[in-house]
CSV table of C-alpha atoms in Angstrom, one decimal:
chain,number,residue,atom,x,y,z
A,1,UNK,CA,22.4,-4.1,22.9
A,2,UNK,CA,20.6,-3.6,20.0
A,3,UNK,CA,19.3,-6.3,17.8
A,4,UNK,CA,20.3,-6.9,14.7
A,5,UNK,CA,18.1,-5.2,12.4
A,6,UNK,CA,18.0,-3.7,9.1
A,7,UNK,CA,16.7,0.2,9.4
A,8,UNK,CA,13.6,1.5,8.4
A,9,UNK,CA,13.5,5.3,9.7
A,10,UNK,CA,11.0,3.7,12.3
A,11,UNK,CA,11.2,1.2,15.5
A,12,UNK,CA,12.2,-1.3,13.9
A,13,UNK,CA,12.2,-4.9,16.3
A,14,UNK,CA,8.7,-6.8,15.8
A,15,UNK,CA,7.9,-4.2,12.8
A,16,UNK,CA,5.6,-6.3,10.7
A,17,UNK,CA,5.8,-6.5,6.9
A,18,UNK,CA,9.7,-5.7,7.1
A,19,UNK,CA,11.4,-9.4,5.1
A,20,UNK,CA,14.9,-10.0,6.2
A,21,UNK,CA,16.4,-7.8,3.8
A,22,UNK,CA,20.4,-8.1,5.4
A,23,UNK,CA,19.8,-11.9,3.2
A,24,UNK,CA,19.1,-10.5,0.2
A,25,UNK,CA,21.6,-11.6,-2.5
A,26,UNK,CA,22.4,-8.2,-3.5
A,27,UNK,CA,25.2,-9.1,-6.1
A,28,UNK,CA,23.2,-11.1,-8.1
A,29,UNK,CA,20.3,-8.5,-8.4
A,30,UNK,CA,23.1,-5.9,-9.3
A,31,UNK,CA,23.7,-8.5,-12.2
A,32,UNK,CA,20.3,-8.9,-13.2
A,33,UNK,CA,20.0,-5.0,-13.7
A,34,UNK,CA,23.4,-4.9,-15.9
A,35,UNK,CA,22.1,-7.7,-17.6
A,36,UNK,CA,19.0,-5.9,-18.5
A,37,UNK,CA,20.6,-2.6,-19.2
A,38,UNK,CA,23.1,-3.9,-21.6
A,39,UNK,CA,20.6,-6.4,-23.3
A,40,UNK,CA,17.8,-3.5,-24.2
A,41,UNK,CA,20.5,-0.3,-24.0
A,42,UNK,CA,18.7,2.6,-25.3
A,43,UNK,CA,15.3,1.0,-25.8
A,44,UNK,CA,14.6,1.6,-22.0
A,45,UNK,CA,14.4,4.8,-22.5
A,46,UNK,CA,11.4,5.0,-24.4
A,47,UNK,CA,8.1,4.3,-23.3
A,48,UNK,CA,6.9,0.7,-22.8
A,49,UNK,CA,4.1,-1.5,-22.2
A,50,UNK,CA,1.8,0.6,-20.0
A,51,UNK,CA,0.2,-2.8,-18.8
A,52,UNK,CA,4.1,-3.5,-18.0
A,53,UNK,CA,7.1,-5.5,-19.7
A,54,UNK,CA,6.2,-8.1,-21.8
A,55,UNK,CA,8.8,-10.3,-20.3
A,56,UNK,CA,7.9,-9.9,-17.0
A,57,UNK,CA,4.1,-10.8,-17.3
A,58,UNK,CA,6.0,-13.6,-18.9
A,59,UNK,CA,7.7,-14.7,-15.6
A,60,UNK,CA,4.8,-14.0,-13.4
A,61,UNK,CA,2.3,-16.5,-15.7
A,62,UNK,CA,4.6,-19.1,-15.3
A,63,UNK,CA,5.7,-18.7,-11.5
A,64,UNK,CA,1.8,-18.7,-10.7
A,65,UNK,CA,1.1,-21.5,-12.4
A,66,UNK,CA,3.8,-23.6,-10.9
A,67,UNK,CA,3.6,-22.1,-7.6
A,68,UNK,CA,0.0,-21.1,-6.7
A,69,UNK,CA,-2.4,-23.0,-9.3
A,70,UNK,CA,-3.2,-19.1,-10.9
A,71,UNK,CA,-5.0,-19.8,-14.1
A,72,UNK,CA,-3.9,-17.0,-16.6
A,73,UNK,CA,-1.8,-15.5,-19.6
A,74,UNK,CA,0.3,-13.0,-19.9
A,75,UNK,CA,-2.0,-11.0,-21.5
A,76,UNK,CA,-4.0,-11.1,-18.3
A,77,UNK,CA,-1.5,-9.2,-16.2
A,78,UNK,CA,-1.1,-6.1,-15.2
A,79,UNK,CA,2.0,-4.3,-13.1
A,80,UNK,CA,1.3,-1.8,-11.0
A,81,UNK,CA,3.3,0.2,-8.2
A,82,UNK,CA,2.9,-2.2,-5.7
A,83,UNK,CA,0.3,-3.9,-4.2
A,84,UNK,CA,-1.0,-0.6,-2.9
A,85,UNK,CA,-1.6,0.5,-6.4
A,86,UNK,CA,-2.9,-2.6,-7.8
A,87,UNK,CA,-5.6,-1.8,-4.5
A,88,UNK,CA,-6.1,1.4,-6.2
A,89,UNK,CA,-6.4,0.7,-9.9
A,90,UNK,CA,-9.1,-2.2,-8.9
A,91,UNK,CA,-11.2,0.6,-6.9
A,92,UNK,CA,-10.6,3.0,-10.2
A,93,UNK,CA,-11.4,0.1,-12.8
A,94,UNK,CA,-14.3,-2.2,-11.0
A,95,UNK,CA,-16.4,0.8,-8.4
A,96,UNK,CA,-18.5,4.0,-8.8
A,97,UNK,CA,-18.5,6.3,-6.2
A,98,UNK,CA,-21.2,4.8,-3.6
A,99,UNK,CA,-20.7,1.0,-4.1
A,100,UNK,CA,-20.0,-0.8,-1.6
A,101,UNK,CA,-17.2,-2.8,-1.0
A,102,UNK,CA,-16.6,-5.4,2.1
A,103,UNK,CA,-13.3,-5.3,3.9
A,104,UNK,CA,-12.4,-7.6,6.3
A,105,UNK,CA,-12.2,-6.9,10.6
A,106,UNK,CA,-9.6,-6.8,11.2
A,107,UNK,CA,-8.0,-6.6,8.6
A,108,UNK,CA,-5.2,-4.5,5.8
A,109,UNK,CA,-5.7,-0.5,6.2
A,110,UNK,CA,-4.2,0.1,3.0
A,111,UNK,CA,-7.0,-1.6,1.4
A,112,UNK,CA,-9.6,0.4,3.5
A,113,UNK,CA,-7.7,3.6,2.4
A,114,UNK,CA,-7.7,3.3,-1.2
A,115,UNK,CA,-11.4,2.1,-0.6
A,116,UNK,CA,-12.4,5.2,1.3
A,117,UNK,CA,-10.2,7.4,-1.0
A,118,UNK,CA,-12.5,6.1,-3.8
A,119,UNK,CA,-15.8,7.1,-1.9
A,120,UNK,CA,-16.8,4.0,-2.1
A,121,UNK,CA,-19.3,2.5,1.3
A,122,UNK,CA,-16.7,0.7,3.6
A,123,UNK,CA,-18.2,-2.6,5.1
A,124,UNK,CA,-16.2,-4.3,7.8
A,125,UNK,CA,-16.8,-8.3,7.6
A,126,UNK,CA,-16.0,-10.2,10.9
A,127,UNK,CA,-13.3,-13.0,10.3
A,128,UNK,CA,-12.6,-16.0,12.7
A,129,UNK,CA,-9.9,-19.3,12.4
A,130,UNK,CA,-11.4,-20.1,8.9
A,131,UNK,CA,-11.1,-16.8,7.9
A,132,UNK,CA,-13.8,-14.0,6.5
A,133,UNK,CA,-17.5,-14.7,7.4
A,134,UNK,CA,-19.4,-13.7,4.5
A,135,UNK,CA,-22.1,-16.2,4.6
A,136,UNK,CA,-23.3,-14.7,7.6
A,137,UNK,CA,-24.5,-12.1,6.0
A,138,UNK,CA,-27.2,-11.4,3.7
A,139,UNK,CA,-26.0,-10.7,0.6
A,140,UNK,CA,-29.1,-8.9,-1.0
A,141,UNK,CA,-29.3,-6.5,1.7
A,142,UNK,CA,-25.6,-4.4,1.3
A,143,UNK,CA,-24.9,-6.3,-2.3
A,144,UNK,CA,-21.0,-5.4,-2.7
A,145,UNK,CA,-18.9,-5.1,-5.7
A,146,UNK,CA,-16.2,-5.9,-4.1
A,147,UNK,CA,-15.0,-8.3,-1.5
A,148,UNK,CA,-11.2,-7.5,-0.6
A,149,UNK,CA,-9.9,-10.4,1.2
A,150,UNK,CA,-6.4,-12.0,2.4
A,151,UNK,CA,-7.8,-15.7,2.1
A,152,UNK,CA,-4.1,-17.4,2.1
A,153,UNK,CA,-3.0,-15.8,5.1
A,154,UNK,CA,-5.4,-13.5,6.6
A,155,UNK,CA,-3.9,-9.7,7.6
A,156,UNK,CA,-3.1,-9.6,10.7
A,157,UNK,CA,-5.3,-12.8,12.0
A,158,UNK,CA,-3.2,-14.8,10.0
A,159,UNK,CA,-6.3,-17.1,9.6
A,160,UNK,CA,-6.5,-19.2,6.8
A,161,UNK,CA,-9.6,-19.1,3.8
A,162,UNK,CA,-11.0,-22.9,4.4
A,163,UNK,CA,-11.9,-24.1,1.2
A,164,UNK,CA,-15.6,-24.6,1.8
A,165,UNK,CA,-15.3,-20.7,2.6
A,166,UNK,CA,-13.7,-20.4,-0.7
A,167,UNK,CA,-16.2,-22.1,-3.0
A,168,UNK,CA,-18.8,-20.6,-1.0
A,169,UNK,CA,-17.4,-17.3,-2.3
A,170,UNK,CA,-17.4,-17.8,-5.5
A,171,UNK,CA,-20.4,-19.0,-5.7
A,172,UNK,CA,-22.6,-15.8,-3.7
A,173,UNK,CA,-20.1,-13.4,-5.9
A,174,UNK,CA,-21.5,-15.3,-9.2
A,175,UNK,CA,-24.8,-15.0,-7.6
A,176,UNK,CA,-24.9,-11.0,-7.2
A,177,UNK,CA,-22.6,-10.2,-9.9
A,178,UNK,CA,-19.8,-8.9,-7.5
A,179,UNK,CA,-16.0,-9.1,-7.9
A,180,UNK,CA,-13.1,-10.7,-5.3
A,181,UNK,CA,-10.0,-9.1,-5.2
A,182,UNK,CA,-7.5,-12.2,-3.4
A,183,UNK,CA,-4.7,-10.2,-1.8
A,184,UNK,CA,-2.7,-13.6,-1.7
A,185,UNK,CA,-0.4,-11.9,0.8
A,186,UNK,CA,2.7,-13.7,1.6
A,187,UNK,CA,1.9,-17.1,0.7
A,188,UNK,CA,5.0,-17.6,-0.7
A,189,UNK,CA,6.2,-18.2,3.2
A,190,UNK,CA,4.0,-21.4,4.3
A,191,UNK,CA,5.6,-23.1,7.6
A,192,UNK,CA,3.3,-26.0,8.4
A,193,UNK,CA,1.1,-28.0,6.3
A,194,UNK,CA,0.4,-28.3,2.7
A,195,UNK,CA,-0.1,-24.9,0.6
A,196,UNK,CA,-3.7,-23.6,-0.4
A,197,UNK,CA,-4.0,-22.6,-4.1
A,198,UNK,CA,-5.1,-19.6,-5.2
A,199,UNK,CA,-8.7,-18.5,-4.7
A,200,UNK,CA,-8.4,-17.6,-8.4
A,201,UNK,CA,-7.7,-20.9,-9.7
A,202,UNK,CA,-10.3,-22.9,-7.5
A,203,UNK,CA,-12.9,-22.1,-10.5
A,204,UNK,CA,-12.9,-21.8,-14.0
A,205,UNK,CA,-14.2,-18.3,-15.0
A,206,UNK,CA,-14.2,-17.6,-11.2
A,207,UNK,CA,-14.6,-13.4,-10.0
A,208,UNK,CA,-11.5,-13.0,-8.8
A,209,UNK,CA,-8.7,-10.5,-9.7
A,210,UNK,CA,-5.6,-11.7,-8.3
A,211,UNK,CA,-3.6,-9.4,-6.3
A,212,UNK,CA,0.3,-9.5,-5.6
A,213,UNK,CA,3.3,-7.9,-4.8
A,214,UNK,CA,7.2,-8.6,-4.7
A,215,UNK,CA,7.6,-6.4,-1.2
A,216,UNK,CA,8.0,-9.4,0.7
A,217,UNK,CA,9.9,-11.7,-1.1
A,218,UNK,CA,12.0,-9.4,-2.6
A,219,UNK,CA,12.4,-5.9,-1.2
A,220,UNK,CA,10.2,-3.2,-0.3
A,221,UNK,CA,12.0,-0.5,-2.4
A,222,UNK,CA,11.0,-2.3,-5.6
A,223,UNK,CA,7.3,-0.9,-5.9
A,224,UNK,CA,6.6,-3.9,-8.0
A,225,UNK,CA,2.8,-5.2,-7.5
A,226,UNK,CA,0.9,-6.7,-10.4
A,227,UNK,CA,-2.9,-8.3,-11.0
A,228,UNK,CA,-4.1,-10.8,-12.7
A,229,UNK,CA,-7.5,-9.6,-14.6
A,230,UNK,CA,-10.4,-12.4,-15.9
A,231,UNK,CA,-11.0,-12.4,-19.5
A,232,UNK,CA,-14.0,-10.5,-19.2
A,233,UNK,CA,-13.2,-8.1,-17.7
A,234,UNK,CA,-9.6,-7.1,-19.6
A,235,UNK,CA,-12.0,-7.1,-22.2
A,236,UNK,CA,-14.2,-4.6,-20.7
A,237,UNK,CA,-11.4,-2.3,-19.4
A,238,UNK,CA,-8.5,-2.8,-21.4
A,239,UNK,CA,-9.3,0.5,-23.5
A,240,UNK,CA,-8.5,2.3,-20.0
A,241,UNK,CA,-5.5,0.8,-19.2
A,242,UNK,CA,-3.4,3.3,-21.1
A,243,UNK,CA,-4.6,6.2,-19.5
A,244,UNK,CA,-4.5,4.9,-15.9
A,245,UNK,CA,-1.0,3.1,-16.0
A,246,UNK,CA,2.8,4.5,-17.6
A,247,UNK,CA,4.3,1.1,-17.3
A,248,UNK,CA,6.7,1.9,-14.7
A,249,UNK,CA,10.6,1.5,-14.3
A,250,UNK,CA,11.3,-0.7,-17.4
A,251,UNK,CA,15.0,-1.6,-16.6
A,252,UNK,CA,13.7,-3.1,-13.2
A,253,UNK,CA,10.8,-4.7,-14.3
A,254,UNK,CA,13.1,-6.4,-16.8
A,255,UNK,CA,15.9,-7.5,-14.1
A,256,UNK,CA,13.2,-9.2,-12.4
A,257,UNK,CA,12.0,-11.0,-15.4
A,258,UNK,CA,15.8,-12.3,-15.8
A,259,UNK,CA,16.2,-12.8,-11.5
A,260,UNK,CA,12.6,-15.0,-12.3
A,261,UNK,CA,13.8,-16.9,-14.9
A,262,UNK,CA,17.9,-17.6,-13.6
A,263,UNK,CA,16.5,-19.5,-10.8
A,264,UNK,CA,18.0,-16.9,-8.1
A,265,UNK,CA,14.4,-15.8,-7.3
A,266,UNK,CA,13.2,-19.5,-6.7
A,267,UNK,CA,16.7,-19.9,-4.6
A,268,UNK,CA,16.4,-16.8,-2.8
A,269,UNK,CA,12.8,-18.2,-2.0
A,270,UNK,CA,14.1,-21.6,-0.8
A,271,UNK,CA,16.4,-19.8,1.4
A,272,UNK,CA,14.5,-17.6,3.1
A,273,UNK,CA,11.4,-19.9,3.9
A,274,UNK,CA,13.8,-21.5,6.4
A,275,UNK,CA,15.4,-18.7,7.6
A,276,UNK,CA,11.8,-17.8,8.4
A,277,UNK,CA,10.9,-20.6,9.7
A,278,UNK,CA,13.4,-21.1,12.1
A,279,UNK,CA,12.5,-17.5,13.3
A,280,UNK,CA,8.8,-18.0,13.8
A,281,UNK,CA,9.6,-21.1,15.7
A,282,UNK,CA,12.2,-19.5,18.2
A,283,UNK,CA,9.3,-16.7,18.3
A,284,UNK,CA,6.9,-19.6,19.8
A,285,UNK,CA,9.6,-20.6,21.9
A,286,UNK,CA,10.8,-17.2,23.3
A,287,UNK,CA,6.9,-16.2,24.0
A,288,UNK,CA,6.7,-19.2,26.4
A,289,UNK,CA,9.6,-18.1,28.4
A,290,UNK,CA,9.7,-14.7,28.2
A,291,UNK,CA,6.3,-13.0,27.5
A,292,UNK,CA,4.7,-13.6,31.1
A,293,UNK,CA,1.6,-11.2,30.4
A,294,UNK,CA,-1.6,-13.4,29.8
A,295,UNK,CA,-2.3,-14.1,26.1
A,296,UNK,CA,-3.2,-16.1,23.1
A,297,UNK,CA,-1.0,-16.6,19.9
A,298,UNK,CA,-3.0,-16.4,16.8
A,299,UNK,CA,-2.0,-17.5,12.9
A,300,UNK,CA,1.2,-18.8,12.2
A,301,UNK,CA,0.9,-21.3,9.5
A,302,UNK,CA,1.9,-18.3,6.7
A,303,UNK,CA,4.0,-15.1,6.6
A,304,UNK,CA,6.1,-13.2,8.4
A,305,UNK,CA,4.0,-11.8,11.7
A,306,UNK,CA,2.5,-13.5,15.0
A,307,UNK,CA,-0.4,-11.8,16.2
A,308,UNK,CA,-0.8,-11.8,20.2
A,309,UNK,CA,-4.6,-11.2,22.0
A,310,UNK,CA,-4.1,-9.5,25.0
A,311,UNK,CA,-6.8,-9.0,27.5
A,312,UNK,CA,-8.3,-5.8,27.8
A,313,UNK,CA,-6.7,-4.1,30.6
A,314,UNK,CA,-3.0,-4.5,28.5
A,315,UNK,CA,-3.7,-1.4,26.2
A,316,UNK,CA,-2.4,-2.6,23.1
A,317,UNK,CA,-1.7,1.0,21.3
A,318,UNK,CA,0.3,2.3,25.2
A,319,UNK,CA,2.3,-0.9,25.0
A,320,UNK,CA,3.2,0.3,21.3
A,321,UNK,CA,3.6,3.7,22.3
A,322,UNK,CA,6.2,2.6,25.1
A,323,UNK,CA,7.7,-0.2,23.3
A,324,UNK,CA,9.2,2.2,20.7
A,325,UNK,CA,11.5,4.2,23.4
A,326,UNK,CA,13.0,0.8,23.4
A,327,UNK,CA,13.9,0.7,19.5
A,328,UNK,CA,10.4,-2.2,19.7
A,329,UNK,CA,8.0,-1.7,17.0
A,330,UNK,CA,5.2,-3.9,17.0
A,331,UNK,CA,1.9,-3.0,15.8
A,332,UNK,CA,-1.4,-2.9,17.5
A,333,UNK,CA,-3.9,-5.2,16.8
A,334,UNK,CA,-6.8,-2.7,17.5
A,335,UNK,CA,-5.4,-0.7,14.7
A,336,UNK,CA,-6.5,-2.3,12.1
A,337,UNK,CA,-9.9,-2.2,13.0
A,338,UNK,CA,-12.9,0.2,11.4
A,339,UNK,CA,-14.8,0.7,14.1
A,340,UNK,CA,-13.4,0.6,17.8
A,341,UNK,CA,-16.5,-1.0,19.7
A,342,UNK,CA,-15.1,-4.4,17.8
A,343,UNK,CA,-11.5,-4.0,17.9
A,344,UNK,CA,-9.3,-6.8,19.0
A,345,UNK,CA,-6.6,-6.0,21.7
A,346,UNK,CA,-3.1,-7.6,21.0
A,347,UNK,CA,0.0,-6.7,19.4
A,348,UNK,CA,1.3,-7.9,16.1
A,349,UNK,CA,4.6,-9.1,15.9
A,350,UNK,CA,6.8,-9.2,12.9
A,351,UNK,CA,9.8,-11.6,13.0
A,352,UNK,CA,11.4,-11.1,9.2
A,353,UNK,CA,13.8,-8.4,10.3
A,354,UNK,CA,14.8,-9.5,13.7
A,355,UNK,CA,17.5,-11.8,14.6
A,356,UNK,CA,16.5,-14.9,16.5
A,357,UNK,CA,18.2,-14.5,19.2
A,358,UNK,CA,17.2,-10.7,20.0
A,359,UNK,CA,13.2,-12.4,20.7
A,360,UNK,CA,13.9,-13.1,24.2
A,361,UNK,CA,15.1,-10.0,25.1
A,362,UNK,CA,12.9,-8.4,23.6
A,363,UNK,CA,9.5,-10.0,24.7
A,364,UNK,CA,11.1,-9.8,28.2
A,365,UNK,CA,10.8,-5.9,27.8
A,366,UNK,CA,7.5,-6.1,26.2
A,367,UNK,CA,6.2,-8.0,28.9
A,368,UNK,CA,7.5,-5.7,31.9
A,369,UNK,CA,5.9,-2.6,29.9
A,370,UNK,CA,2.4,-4.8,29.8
A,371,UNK,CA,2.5,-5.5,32.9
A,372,UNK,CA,3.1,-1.6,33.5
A,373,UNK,CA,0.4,-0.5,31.5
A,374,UNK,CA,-2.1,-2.9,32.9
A,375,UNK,CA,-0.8,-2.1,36.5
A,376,UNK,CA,0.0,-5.2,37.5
């Protein structure tokens, strides 16, 4: 049978960065957009903000505050489409052609894309448990204007930023006049220990542009990302804005203002960090009883993925490859690797759209096909 699953067009079992989205409170979003369309009528269909809805930067300021320790005003946010587009607009806005940026290894392809896509020099920085490395390396010989980094739960390591690591940071961007962009991917989903703030509110005046999206916590389909600019730079690139940015849908942006400020967001949060993590501890369970090829769980503490490091001779992309005649879709950890003489083998298992009970099952197929594949 099947697990229960909600469809992408894809494998869907173990796909990472899919949220549970069969628990999304679909009524009440359906009242948030009437709300909004009968509150504004034919206002929404003019032209807004480019830089977004006013109320919704609204929202955002205060949610960030409360929930993550984000120092900023409204005025200091942007929306974007997603957080794939706010990757984007900071390449446009912060890089020439040439600079070069450091992207951690593993780590997010999108953010290597939108790098590359800029022409900008792609440097992969090695992470370990505490997260990205950069004070291994000299700064002043490949000085970067941008350091890209997950610091809250590392993609797909899950590792977390330790805050020496943080400060340290700061302080070498300060140093060499270079800007962080903190992808503060899924942190909304803690499951053990206390939260980490932000990177961006560790310092006052601190070179960070804040980076996130609503993908995860609300649905993919929205294509709602924003960032959080410093003061000195909005200052410095504000006059752009309205050539690089439309303001996107207005009538959503405005039903998430109202679904922000109603509570149901904050509810529908509450909800699904258990749901969550209930299913990453069944996960835990499940791959000690099931999942009989050799390996190491890494990460954990944040989000909505385990990743697994396999030994060598399990090819993590021919697992992947044969996992998906199943209707299995996790991803390979080597994938997200620049080069392939440092790539990690493992898989990378999302739990947000699978039932609980569907992980044994499941693994117990993954496993046989590893142990296939190794030739065991």
């Amino acid at each position: 049978m099947r697990p229960s699953l909600i469809g992408t067009g894809e494998s869907d079992a173990f796909r990472p960065g899919v949220p549970a989205l069969s628990h999304f409170p679909i009524d009440a979003w359906r009242h948030a957009i009437d709300r909004a369309l009968r509150r504004a009528g034919r206002d929404l269909l003019a032209y807004g903000d480019p830089l977004g809805e006013r109320a919704l930067r609204e929202s955002i300021a205060r949610h960030l505050a409360v929930t993550r320790g984000v120092r900023c005003d409204p005025e200091q946010i942007v929306i974007t489409e997603g957080a794939q587009g706010a990757i984007a607009l900071c390449a446009q806005l912060l890089t020439n052609p040439g600079d070069t940026v450091w992207v951690e290894e593993p780590g997010y392809r999108g953010a290597r894309t939108a790098m590359q896509a800029a022409d900008l020099d792609v440097v992969p920085m090695p992470v370990d448990a505490e997260g990205l490395r950069a004070e291994d390396v000299d700064w002043r010989e490949r000085t970067p204007r941008l350091v890209y980094t997950t610091p809250s739960n590392q993609f797909p390591t899950g590792a977390v930023l330790s805050i020496s690591r943080r400060l340290a940071l700061i302080d070498a961007a300060r140093r060499h006049r270079a800007w962080i962009i903190e992808d503060d991917y899924d942190s909304e989903f803690r499951h053990t220990g206390e939260p980490i703030g932000a990177l961006q509110g560790l310092a006052a005046d601190s070179p960070v542009v804040y980076l996130g999206s609503f993908s995860k916590t609300m649905f993919p389909a929205l294509r709602i990302g924003f960032l959080v600019l410093p003061d000195a730079l909005l200052a410095a690139v504000r006059p752009a804005l309205p050539e690089m940015l439309r303001g996107g849908t207005r009538h959503v942006q405005l039903a998430l203002a109202d679904f922000i400020e109603t509570g149901e967001y904050g509810r529908h949060l509450g909800r699904m960090r258990r749901l969550y993590r209930d299913r990453r501890r069944a996960l835990l369970a499940a791959l000690d009883d099931a999942f009989t090829a050799a390996h190491q769980v890494e990460g954990g503490p944040c989000g909505l993925h385990l990743a697994l490091r396999l030994p060598a001779r399990y090819r993590d992309r021919a697992i992947v490859e044969a996992a998906r005649e199943h209707g299995i879709g996790p991803f390979p950890l080597s994938g997200f690797s620049l080069h392939a003489t440092s790539a990690a083998n493992g898989l990378v298992l999302g739990f947000g759209n699978t039932s609980a009970e569907a992980f044994a099952p499941m693994l117990r197929t993954l496993s046989a096909i590893a142990h296939r594949v190794a030739g065991d």
